[in-house]
PDB file of C-alpha atoms and ligand atoms in Angstrom:
ATOM      1  CA  GLU A   1      15.894 341.121 112.979  1.00 92.00           C
ATOM      2  CA  THR A   2      13.905 343.538 115.086  1.00 98.00           C
ATOM      3  CA  ILE A   3      10.477 342.369 116.242  1.00 98.00           C
ATOM      4  CA  LEU A   4       7.642 344.453 117.657  1.00 98.00           C
ATOM      5  CA  ALA A   5       6.689 342.370 120.684  1.00 98.00           C
ATOM      6  CA  ILE A   6       3.517 343.141 122.641  1.00 98.00           C
ATOM      7  CA  ASP A   7       2.259 341.577 125.874  1.00 97.00           C
ATOM      8  CA  ILE A   8      -1.344 342.316 126.803  1.00 96.00           C
ATOM      9  CA  GLY A   9      -1.900 341.297 130.427  1.00 92.00           C
ATOM     10  CA  GLY A  10      -4.729 341.577 132.933  1.00 87.00           C
ATOM     11  CA  THR A  11      -3.288 344.732 134.472  1.00 85.00           C
ATOM     12  CA  LYS A  12      -0.817 346.236 132.037  1.00 92.00           C
ATOM     13  CA  THR A  13       0.267 346.057 128.434  1.00 96.00           C
ATOM     14  CA  LEU A  14       3.900 346.105 127.393  1.00 97.00           C
ATOM     15  CA  ALA A  15       5.027 347.137 123.918  1.00 98.00           C
ATOM     16  CA  THR A  16       8.658 346.623 122.970  1.00 98.00           C
ATOM     17  CA  LEU A  17      11.159 346.328 120.173  1.00 98.00           C
ATOM     18  CA  VAL A  18      13.190 343.158 120.667  1.00 98.00           C
ATOM     19  CA  ARG A  19      16.215 341.676 118.950  1.00 97.00           C
ATOM     20  CA  GLY A  20      17.124 338.211 120.259  1.00 94.00           C
ATOM     21  CA  ALA A  21      16.824 338.537 124.026  1.00 94.00           C
ATOM     22  CA  LYS A  22      17.602 342.228 123.919  1.00 96.00           C
ATOM     23  CA  VAL A  23      14.855 344.753 124.597  1.00 97.00           C
ATOM     24  CA  LEU A  24      15.694 347.862 122.568  1.00 97.00           C
ATOM     25  CA  ARG A  25      12.677 349.993 123.443  1.00 98.00           C
ATOM     26  CA  GLU A  26       9.839 349.591 125.838  1.00 98.00           C
ATOM     27  CA  VAL A  27       6.633 351.344 126.817  1.00 98.00           C
ATOM     28  CA  LYS A  28       4.001 350.295 129.355  1.00 97.00           C
ATOM     29  CA  VAL A  29       0.331 351.220 129.196  1.00 96.00           C
ATOM     30  CA  PRO A  30      -2.412 350.164 131.606  1.00 95.00           C
ATOM     31  CA  THR A  31      -4.883 347.575 130.263  1.00 95.00           C
ATOM     32  CA  SER A  32      -8.167 349.350 130.828  1.00 95.00           C
ATOM     33  CA  ARG A  33     -10.454 346.636 132.198  1.00 92.00           C
ATOM     34  CA  GLU A  34     -13.615 348.398 130.974  1.00 93.00           C
ATOM     35  CA  ALA A  35     -12.346 348.736 127.405  1.00 96.00           C
ATOM     36  CA  GLY A  36     -11.921 345.878 124.893  1.00 96.00           C
ATOM     37  CA  PRO A  37      -9.383 344.494 122.406  1.00 98.00           C
ATOM     38  CA  ASP A  38      -9.913 347.253 119.803  1.00 98.00           C
ATOM     39  CA  ASP A  39      -9.046 349.869 122.421  1.00 97.00           C
ATOM     40  CA  TRP A  40      -6.141 347.912 123.880  1.00 98.00           C
ATOM     41  CA  ILE A  41      -4.568 347.585 120.437  1.00 98.00           C
ATOM     42  CA  ALA A  42      -5.278 351.227 119.625  1.00 97.00           C
ATOM     43  CA  SER A  43      -3.458 352.331 122.791  1.00 97.00           C
ATOM     44  CA  VAL A  44      -0.453 350.230 121.826  1.00 98.00           C
ATOM     45  CA  ALA A  45      -0.452 351.774 118.350  1.00 98.00           C
ATOM     46  CA  GLN A  46      -0.554 355.208 119.924  1.00 97.00           C
ATOM     47  CA  ALA A  47       2.175 354.417 122.455  1.00 98.00           C
ATOM     48  CA  VAL A  48       4.621 353.169 119.803  1.00 98.00           C
ATOM     49  CA  GLY A  49       3.580 355.733 117.194  1.00 96.00           C
ATOM     50  CA  GLY A  50       6.710 357.813 117.759  1.00 95.00           C
ATOM     51  CA  TRP A  51       9.142 354.917 117.315  1.00 97.00           C
ATOM     52  CA  ASP A  52      10.937 355.178 114.008  1.00 94.00           C
ATOM     53  CA  GLU A  53      13.010 351.958 113.990  1.00 96.00           C
ATOM     54  CA  PRO A  54      11.696 349.471 111.406  1.00 97.00           C
ATOM     55  CA  PHE A  55      10.555 346.019 112.517  1.00 98.00           C
ATOM     56  CA  ALA A  56      10.156 342.888 110.393  1.00 98.00           C
ATOM     57  CA  ALA A  57       7.348 341.114 112.211  1.00 98.00           C
ATOM     58  CA  ILE A  58       5.118 341.260 115.269  1.00 98.00           C
ATOM     59  CA  GLY A  59       4.689 338.868 118.170  1.00 98.00           C
ATOM     60  CA  VAL A  60       1.725 339.249 120.488  1.00 98.00           C
ATOM     61  CA  ALA A  61       1.464 337.575 123.877  1.00 98.00           C
ATOM     62  CA  VAL A  62      -1.942 337.778 125.540  1.00 97.00           C
ATOM     63  CA  THR A  63      -3.684 336.658 128.667  1.00 95.00           C
ATOM     64  CA  GLY A  64      -6.241 334.149 127.436  1.00 96.00           C
ATOM     65  CA  PHE A  65      -6.620 331.407 124.845  1.00 97.00           C
ATOM     66  CA  VAL A  66      -5.286 331.827 121.308  1.00 98.00           C
ATOM     67  CA  ASN A  67      -6.606 329.466 118.673  1.00 97.00           C
ATOM     68  CA  ASP A  68      -5.806 329.988 114.961  1.00 96.00           C
ATOM     69  CA  GLY A  69      -5.058 333.664 115.576  1.00 98.00           C
ATOM     70  CA  LEU A  70      -8.369 334.170 117.372  1.00 98.00           C
ATOM     71  CA  TRP A  71      -8.282 335.348 120.991  1.00 98.00           C
ATOM     72  CA  SER A  72     -10.737 334.385 123.741  1.00 98.00           C
ATOM     73  CA  GLY A  73     -10.818 334.929 127.475  1.00 96.00           C
ATOM     74  CA  LEU A  74     -11.205 331.911 129.705  1.00 95.00           C
ATOM     75  CA  ASN A  75     -11.559 333.556 133.093  1.00 91.00           C
ATOM     76  CA  PRO A  76     -13.303 336.954 132.940  1.00 90.00           C
ATOM     77  CA  ALA A  77     -11.924 337.668 136.445  1.00 85.00           C
ATOM     78  CA  THR A  78      -8.459 337.960 134.854  1.00 85.00           C
ATOM     79  CA  LEU A  79      -9.592 340.019 131.864  1.00 91.00           C
ATOM     80  CA  GLY A  80     -12.845 340.281 129.954  1.00 94.00           C
ATOM     81  CA  VAL A  81     -11.824 339.192 126.462  1.00 97.00           C
ATOM     82  CA  PRO A  82     -14.672 338.440 124.018  1.00 97.00           C
ATOM     83  CA  GLN A  83     -14.792 335.061 122.307  1.00 97.00           C
ATOM     84  CA  ASP A  84     -12.837 334.598 119.047  1.00 98.00           C
ATOM     85  CA  TYR A  85     -11.554 338.140 118.647  1.00 98.00           C
ATOM     86  CA  PRO A  86      -9.527 338.319 115.369  1.00 98.00           C
ATOM     87  CA  LEU A  87      -6.240 339.189 117.073  1.00 98.00           C
ATOM     88  CA  VAL A  88      -3.687 338.354 114.388  1.00 98.00           C
ATOM     89  CA  ALA A  89      -5.758 339.941 111.606  1.00 98.00           C
ATOM     90  CA  THR A  90      -6.272 343.151 113.622  1.00 98.00           C
ATOM     91  CA  ILE A  91      -2.598 343.406 114.571  1.00 98.00           C
ATOM     92  CA  GLU A  92      -1.492 342.840 110.977  1.00 98.00           C
ATOM     93  CA  ALA A  93      -3.950 345.462 109.728  1.00 98.00           C
ATOM     94  CA  THR A  94      -2.866 347.947 112.410  1.00 98.00           C
ATOM     95  CA  PHE A  95       0.891 347.597 112.068  1.00 97.00           C
ATOM     96  CA  GLY A  96       1.304 346.381 108.490  1.00 97.00           C
ATOM     97  CA  ARG A  97       3.601 343.434 109.201  1.00 98.00           C
ATOM     98  CA  PRO A  98       3.048 339.672 109.627  1.00 98.00           C
ATOM     99  CA  ALA A  99       2.131 338.637 113.165  1.00 98.00           C
ATOM    100  CA  VAL A 100       1.940 335.613 115.434  1.00 98.00           C
ATOM    101  CA  ALA A 101       0.036 335.443 118.694  1.00 98.00           C
ATOM    102  CA  ALA A 102       0.070 333.040 121.618  1.00 98.00           C
ATOM    103  CA  ASN A 103      -0.849 332.861 125.269  1.00 98.00           C
ATOM    104  CA  ASP A 104       1.351 334.997 127.544  1.00 96.00           C
ATOM    105  CA  ALA A 105       2.569 332.197 129.798  1.00 97.00           C
ATOM    106  CA  GLN A 106       3.209 329.784 126.921  1.00 98.00           C
ATOM    107  CA  VAL A 107       5.586 332.241 125.293  1.00 98.00           C
ATOM    108  CA  ALA A 108       7.086 333.190 128.667  1.00 98.00           C
ATOM    109  CA  ALA A 109       7.904 329.490 129.057  1.00 98.00           C
ATOM    110  CA  TRP A 110       9.544 329.640 125.641  1.00 98.00           C
ATOM    111  CA  GLY A 111      11.485 332.806 126.554  1.00 98.00           C
ATOM    112  CA  GLU A 112      12.748 331.235 129.780  1.00 98.00           C
ATOM    113  CA  TYR A 113      13.664 328.059 127.894  1.00 98.00           C
ATOM    114  CA  ARG A 114      15.650 329.940 125.261  1.00 97.00           C
ATOM    115  CA  PHE A 115      17.231 332.741 127.289  1.00 96.00           C
ATOM    116  CA  GLY A 116      16.479 332.322 131.008  1.00 96.00           C
ATOM    117  CA  ALA A 117      15.900 329.659 133.645  1.00 96.00           C
ATOM    118  CA  GLY A 118      15.888 326.733 131.193  1.00 94.00           C
ATOM    119  CA  GLU A 119      19.633 326.479 130.661  1.00 92.00           C
ATOM    120  CA  GLY A 120      19.119 324.152 127.722  1.00 88.00           C
ATOM    121  CA  GLU A 121      16.647 321.835 129.440  1.00 97.00           C
ATOM    122  CA  ASP A 122      12.896 321.431 129.014  1.00 98.00           C
ATOM    123  CA  LEU A 123      10.787 323.206 131.586  1.00 98.00           C
ATOM    124  CA  VAL A 124       7.341 324.036 132.809  1.00 98.00           C
ATOM    125  CA  PHE A 125       6.745 327.707 133.589  1.00 98.00           C
ATOM    126  CA  LEU A 126       4.193 328.980 136.054  1.00 98.00           C
ATOM    127  CA  THR A 127       3.267 332.617 136.529  1.00 96.00           C
ATOM    128  CA  ILE A 128       1.436 333.623 139.680  1.00 96.00           C
ATOM    129  CA  SER A 129       0.115 337.036 138.776  1.00 91.00           C
ATOM    130  CA  THR A 130      -3.274 338.711 138.276  1.00 87.00           C
ATOM    131  CA  GLY A 131      -4.280 335.163 137.338  1.00 91.00           C
ATOM    132  CA  VAL A 132      -2.220 331.982 137.208  1.00 96.00           C
ATOM    133  CA  GLY A 133      -0.795 331.036 133.835  1.00 96.00           C
ATOM    134  CA  GLY A 134       1.532 328.335 132.625  1.00 98.00           C
ATOM    135  CA  GLY A 135       3.494 327.023 129.698  1.00 98.00           C
ATOM    136  CA  ILE A 136       5.160 323.734 128.832  1.00 98.00           C
ATOM    137  CA  VAL A 137       8.281 323.100 126.770  1.00 98.00           C
ATOM    138  CA  VAL A 138       8.763 319.416 125.915  1.00 97.00           C
ATOM    139  CA  ASN A 139      11.500 318.003 123.724  1.00 97.00           C
ATOM    140  CA  GLY A 140      12.548 321.556 122.920  1.00 97.00           C
ATOM    141  CA  ARG A 141       9.101 322.623 121.592  1.00 96.00           C
ATOM    142  CA  PRO A 142       6.520 324.927 123.176  1.00 97.00           C
ATOM    143  CA  LEU A 143       3.037 323.440 123.577  1.00 97.00           C
ATOM    144  CA  LEU A 144       0.461 325.970 122.355  1.00 96.00           C
ATOM    145  CA  GLY A 145      -3.346 326.131 122.175  1.00 95.00           C
ATOM    146  CA  LEU A 146      -5.040 325.334 125.459  1.00 96.00           C
ATOM    147  CA  SER A 147      -2.068 323.617 127.042  1.00 97.00           C
ATOM    148  CA  GLY A 148      -0.428 324.975 130.180  1.00 97.00           C
ATOM    149  CA  HIS A 149      -3.602 326.648 131.429  1.00 97.00           C
ATOM    150  CA  PHE A 150      -2.966 325.469 134.981  1.00 97.00           C
ATOM    151  CA  GLY A 151      -4.913 328.431 136.345  1.00 96.00           C
ATOM    152  CA  GLN A 152      -8.053 326.924 134.810  1.00 95.00           C
ATOM    153  CA  THR A 153      -7.578 323.438 136.268  1.00 95.00           C
ATOM    154  CA  LEU A 154     -10.319 322.280 138.574  1.00 92.00           C
ATOM    155  CA  LEU A 155      -8.991 319.516 140.776  1.00 84.00           C
ATOM    156  CA  ALA A 156      -7.258 321.671 143.397  1.00 75.00           C
ATOM    157  CA  SER A 157     -10.497 323.570 144.001  1.00 76.00           C
ATOM    158  CA  SER A 158     -12.725 320.472 143.919  1.00 80.00           C
ATOM    159  CA  GLY A 159     -14.260 321.617 140.655  1.00 86.00           C
ATOM    160  CA  GLU A 160     -15.960 324.606 142.194  1.00 89.00           C
ATOM    161  CA  GLU A 161     -13.948 327.271 140.392  1.00 91.00           C
ATOM    162  CA  PRO A 162     -10.672 327.672 138.509  1.00 94.00           C
ATOM    163  CA  PHE A 163      -7.472 327.054 140.495  1.00 96.00           C
ATOM    164  CA  GLU A 164      -6.327 330.657 140.032  1.00 96.00           C
ATOM    165  CA  ASN A 165      -9.428 331.981 141.802  1.00 95.00           C
ATOM    166  CA  ARG A 166      -7.950 330.656 145.063  1.00 95.00           C
ATOM    167  CA  VAL A 167      -4.314 331.527 144.450  1.00 97.00           C
ATOM    168  CA  SER A 168      -3.759 334.648 142.363  1.00 96.00           C
ATOM    169  CA  GLY A 169      -3.126 338.268 143.221  1.00 95.00           C
ATOM    170  CA  ARG A 170      -6.812 338.966 142.678  1.00 94.00           C
ATOM    171  CA  TRP A 171      -7.703 336.236 145.166  1.00 96.00           C
ATOM    172  CA  MET A 172      -5.277 337.713 147.720  1.00 98.00           C
ATOM    173  CA  ALA A 173      -6.857 341.144 147.338  1.00 97.00           C
ATOM    174  CA  ALA A 174     -10.338 339.627 147.769  1.00 98.00           C
ATOM    175  CA  GLU A 175      -9.219 337.781 150.920  1.00 98.00           C
ATOM    176  CA  ALA A 176      -7.721 340.998 152.286  1.00 98.00           C
ATOM    177  CA  LYS A 177     -11.056 342.661 151.705  1.00 98.00           C
ATOM    178  CA  ARG A 178     -12.787 339.921 153.703  1.00 98.00           C
ATOM    179  CA  ALA A 179     -10.381 340.790 156.528  1.00 97.00           C
ATOM    180  CA  GLY A 180     -11.513 344.386 156.222  1.00 98.00           C
ATOM    181  CA  LYS A 181      -8.423 345.670 154.380  1.00 98.00           C
ATOM    182  CA  ASP A 182      -8.617 347.550 151.132  1.00 98.00           C
ATOM    183  CA  LEU A 183      -5.311 346.338 149.673  1.00 98.00           C
ATOM    184  CA  GLU A 184      -3.909 344.781 146.505  1.00 96.00           C
ATOM    185  CA  ALA A 185      -1.535 341.804 146.675  1.00 97.00           C
ATOM    186  CA  PRO A 186       1.645 343.860 147.324  1.00 97.00           C
ATOM    187  CA  GLY A 187      -0.111 345.351 150.353  1.00 98.00           C
ATOM    188  CA  VAL A 188      -0.843 341.839 151.658  1.00 98.00           C
ATOM    189  CA  PHE A 189       2.860 340.938 151.409  1.00 98.00           C
ATOM    190  CA  ALA A 190       3.822 344.189 153.143  1.00 98.00           C
ATOM    191  CA  ALA A 191       1.339 343.497 155.958  1.00 98.00           C
ATOM    192  CA  ALA A 192       2.708 339.959 156.399  1.00 98.00           C
ATOM    193  CA  ARG A 193       6.240 341.380 156.657  1.00 97.00           C
ATOM    194  CA  THR A 194       5.242 343.735 159.425  1.00 97.00           C
ATOM    195  CA  GLY A 195       3.541 340.889 161.281  1.00 97.00           C
ATOM    196  CA  GLU A 196      -0.152 341.729 160.799  1.00 97.00           C
ATOM    197  CA  SER A 197      -1.762 338.429 161.752  1.00 97.00           C
ATOM    198  CA  TRP A 198      -4.479 338.347 159.063  1.00 98.00           C
ATOM    199  CA  ALA A 199      -2.003 338.529 156.156  1.00 98.00           C
ATOM    200  CA  ARG A 200       0.311 335.524 156.590  1.00 98.00           C
ATOM    201  CA  PRO A 201      -2.400 332.819 156.263  1.00 98.00           C
ATOM    202  CA  ILE A 202      -3.497 334.256 152.906  1.00 98.00           C
ATOM    203  CA  ILE A 203      -0.007 333.981 151.445  1.00 98.00           C
ATOM    204  CA  ASP A 204       0.551 330.555 153.016  1.00 98.00           C
ATOM    205  CA  ALA A 205      -2.689 329.197 151.570  1.00 97.00           C
ATOM    206  CA  SER A 206      -1.833 330.457 148.087  1.00 98.00           C
ATOM    207  CA  ALA A 207       1.687 328.979 148.291  1.00 98.00           C
ATOM    208  CA  ARG A 208       0.352 325.651 149.605  1.00 97.00           C
ATOM    209  CA  ARG A 209      -1.964 325.288 146.606  1.00 96.00           C
ATOM    210  CA  VAL A 210       0.871 326.126 144.224  1.00 97.00           C
ATOM    211  CA  ALA A 211       3.056 323.507 145.940  1.00 97.00           C
ATOM    212  CA  LEU A 212       0.426 320.829 145.304  1.00 96.00           C
ATOM    213  CA  LEU A 213       0.041 321.947 141.705  1.00 96.00           C
ATOM    214  CA  CYS A 214       3.820 321.726 141.186  1.00 98.00           C
ATOM    215  CA  GLN A 215       3.868 318.202 142.573  1.00 97.00           C
ATOM    216  CA  ASP A 216       1.031 317.242 140.213  1.00 96.00           C
ATOM    217  CA  ILE A 217       2.893 318.840 137.283  1.00 97.00           C
ATOM    218  CA  GLN A 218       5.880 316.681 138.215  1.00 98.00           C
ATOM    219  CA  PHE A 219       3.749 313.546 138.117  1.00 97.00           C
ATOM    220  CA  MET A 220       2.336 314.585 134.743  1.00 96.00           C
ATOM    221  CA  PHE A 221       5.477 315.762 132.942  1.00 97.00           C
ATOM    222  CA  ASP A 222       8.521 314.686 135.013  1.00 98.00           C
ATOM    223  CA  THR A 223      10.072 317.967 133.893  1.00 98.00           C
ATOM    224  CA  PRO A 224      13.682 318.885 134.806  1.00 98.00           C
ATOM    225  CA  ARG A 225      12.547 322.173 136.314  1.00 98.00           C
ATOM    226  CA  ILE A 226       9.538 324.318 137.058  1.00 98.00           C
ATOM    227  CA  ALA A 227      10.293 328.023 136.712  1.00 98.00           C
ATOM    228  CA  ILE A 228       8.097 330.267 138.834  1.00 97.00           C
ATOM    229  CA  GLY A 229       7.445 333.831 137.719  1.00 96.00           C
ATOM    230  CA  GLY A 230       4.862 336.596 138.020  1.00 93.00           C
ATOM    231  CA  GLY A 231       4.545 339.406 140.536  1.00 93.00           C
ATOM    232  CA  ILE A 232       3.331 337.030 143.265  1.00 97.00           C
ATOM    233  CA  GLY A 233       5.600 334.137 142.283  1.00 97.00           C
ATOM    234  CA  LEU A 234       8.679 336.342 142.534  1.00 96.00           C
ATOM    235  CA  ALA A 235       7.560 338.285 145.606  1.00 96.00           C
ATOM    236  CA  GLU A 236      10.036 338.015 148.459  1.00 95.00           C
ATOM    237  CA  GLY A 237       9.737 334.722 150.322  1.00 97.00           C
ATOM    238  CA  TYR A 238       6.985 333.233 148.123  1.00 98.00           C
ATOM    239  CA  LEU A 239       9.066 330.624 146.287  1.00 98.00           C
ATOM    240  CA  ASP A 240      10.635 329.385 149.544  1.00 98.00           C
ATOM    241  CA  ASN A 241       7.151 329.257 151.018  1.00 98.00           C
ATOM    242  CA  VAL A 242       6.026 327.020 148.115  1.00 98.00           C
ATOM    243  CA  ARG A 243       9.116 324.794 148.516  1.00 98.00           C
ATOM    244  CA  SER A 244       8.480 324.395 152.240  1.00 98.00           C
ATOM    245  CA  GLN A 245       4.930 323.190 151.558  1.00 98.00           C
ATOM    246  CA  LEU A 246       5.756 320.535 148.940  1.00 98.00           C
ATOM    247  CA  PRO A 247       4.559 317.072 149.915  1.00 98.00           C
ATOM    248  CA  ALA A 248       7.342 314.982 151.499  1.00 97.00           C
ATOM    249  CA  TYR A 249       8.283 312.686 148.632  1.00 97.00           C
ATOM    250  CA  ARG A 250      11.783 311.373 148.061  1.00 98.00           C
ATOM    251  CA  PRO A 251      14.026 313.668 145.977  1.00 97.00           C
ATOM    252  CA  ARG A 252      13.574 311.850 142.635  1.00 98.00           C
ATOM    253  CA  LEU A 253       9.838 312.498 142.777  1.00 98.00           C
ATOM    254  CA  ALA A 254      10.043 316.118 143.923  1.00 98.00           C
ATOM    255  CA  PRO A 255       9.779 319.056 141.500  1.00 98.00           C
ATOM    256  CA  ASN A 256      12.823 321.260 141.054  1.00 98.00           C
ATOM    257  CA  LEU A 257      11.515 324.794 141.588  1.00 98.00           C
ATOM    258  CA  VAL A 258      13.585 327.689 140.268  1.00 98.00           C
ATOM    259  CA  PRO A 259      12.862 331.409 139.977  1.00 97.00           C
ATOM    260  CA  ALA A 260      12.096 332.680 136.489  1.00 97.00           C
ATOM    261  CA  ARG A 261      14.918 334.900 135.283  1.00 97.00           C
ATOM    262  CA  LEU A 262      13.504 337.200 132.639  1.00 95.00           C
ATOM    263  CA  ARG A 263      11.084 338.890 135.031  1.00 89.00           C
ATOM    264  CA  GLY A 264       8.481 340.898 133.174  1.00 88.00           C
ATOM    265  CA  HIS A 265      10.294 340.341 129.899  1.00 94.00           C
ATOM    266  CA  ALA A 266       9.827 336.573 129.538  1.00 95.00           C
ATOM    267  CA  GLY A 267       6.664 336.900 127.455  1.00 96.00           C
ATOM    268  CA  ILE A 268       7.900 339.501 125.016  1.00 97.00           C
ATOM    269  CA  VAL A 269      11.279 337.850 124.527  1.00 97.00           C
ATOM    270  CA  GLY A 270       9.586 334.485 123.989  1.00 98.00           C
ATOM    271  CA  VAL A 271       6.972 335.754 121.560  1.00 98.00           C
ATOM    272  CA  ALA A 272       9.605 337.743 119.650  1.00 98.00           C
ATOM    273  CA  ASP A 273      11.644 334.569 119.231  1.00 98.00           C
ATOM    274  CA  LEU A 274       8.536 332.692 118.117  1.00 97.00           C
ATOM    275  CA  ALA A 275       7.747 335.431 115.580  1.00 98.00           C
ATOM    276  CA  ALA A 276      11.316 335.501 114.260  1.00 97.00           C
ATOM    277  CA  SER A 277      11.522 331.728 113.916  1.00 96.00           C
ATOM    278  CA  THR A 278       8.086 331.172 112.354  1.00 96.00           C
ATOM    279  CA  LEU A 279       7.582 334.304 110.219  1.00 96.00           C
ATOM    280  CA  LEU A 280      11.038 335.315 108.955  1.00 91.00           C
TER     281      LEU A 280
HETATM  282  C1  BMX B 301      -5.896 333.239 133.133  1.00 69.39           C
HETATM  283  C2  BMX B 301      -6.044 333.127 131.635  1.00 69.39           C
HETATM  284  C3  BMX B 301      -4.709 332.637 131.069  1.00 69.39           C
HETATM  285  C4  BMX B 301      -3.532 333.503 131.522  1.00 69.39           C
HETATM  286  C5  BMX B 301      -3.501 333.607 133.042  1.00 69.39           C
HETATM  287  C6  BMX B 301      -2.419 334.576 133.557  1.00 69.39           C
HETATM  288  C7  BMX B 301      -7.721 334.685 130.754  1.00 69.39           C
HETATM  289  C8  BMX B 301      -8.051 336.088 130.300  1.00 69.39           C
HETATM  290  N1  BMX B 301      -6.453 334.423 131.102  1.00 69.39           N
HETATM  291  O1  BMX B 301      -5.744 331.946 133.641  1.00 69.39           O
HETATM  292  O2  BMX B 301      -4.757 332.609 129.668  1.00 69.39           O
HETATM  293  O3  BMX B 301      -2.313 332.946 131.054  1.00 69.39           O
HETATM  294  O4  BMX B 301      -4.788 334.065 133.503  1.00 69.39           O
HETATM  295  O5  BMX B 301      -2.692 335.845 133.070  1.00 69.39           O
HETATM  296  O6  BMX B 301      -8.608 333.862 130.766  1.00 69.39           O
HETATM  297  P1  BMX B 301      -2.025 337.181 133.656  1.00 69.39           P
HETATM  298  O7  BMX B 301      -2.707 338.305 132.968  1.00 69.39           O
HETATM  299  O8  BMX B 301      -2.245 337.160 135.123  1.00 69.39           O
HETATM  300  O9  BMX B 301      -0.557 337.051 133.329  1.00 69.39           O
END
């Protein structure tokens, strides 16, 4: 069955038609930070308006917290989502098919489990992106609701602010600014590659915090693997940087870090599978 799968992220929104793990059509629109959910959904409707293939159901992956079909932001620095926006109801009214919605990283975890880095084993997925998201698959089931929101955890930042505020692409850009550089995260990586001395410590500090988080995840879930995705997570050298900064425990206690495989498609493939298996 063909599913309309949508992923609304902090920077861009992806609308696709998906069958299994296959992406049949795809269009990308920027997520306008000043607009709100009504506008974001309207731009998706407009972007897919010319598609004439039928679809049986809709899966929506979003940055933020999804509870009973209602969508709320947790960290306004990632995206300003109002509290309890009726996401599923609005999507169903807009597109005229049944819909499911879940957090972007939770369904990316599910997509990687089913079709990517999981290879038949449970996993924890971490995306280091505009923010930091996560998802947990245990005993072959995705944990939904608030679970996996590692970017919101407080311990690594001594309770002063969410973990992601000291790790994410937005944090890297803010640190660059403090060094007098007007650059986004990719510019920080480029500067580190060409040996600009201010850039390397920013990346190292982000990777160090992620390494500690991964070790903590291992103590909490003893998962067979932690798949790392997101634009930062998959940036050249980042995963090796995280590995090199893991605490020195013996191998049985150490997390097994692997790159996510579905790239930007993990969320849409995962939410399409969730829609197909729960709605059809
Ligand atoms: C934030 C939070 C998570 C999300 C994560 C990654 C909001 C709006 N989002 O921690 O729900 O999974 O960012 O989001 O509070 P991304 O847009 O960077 O992929």
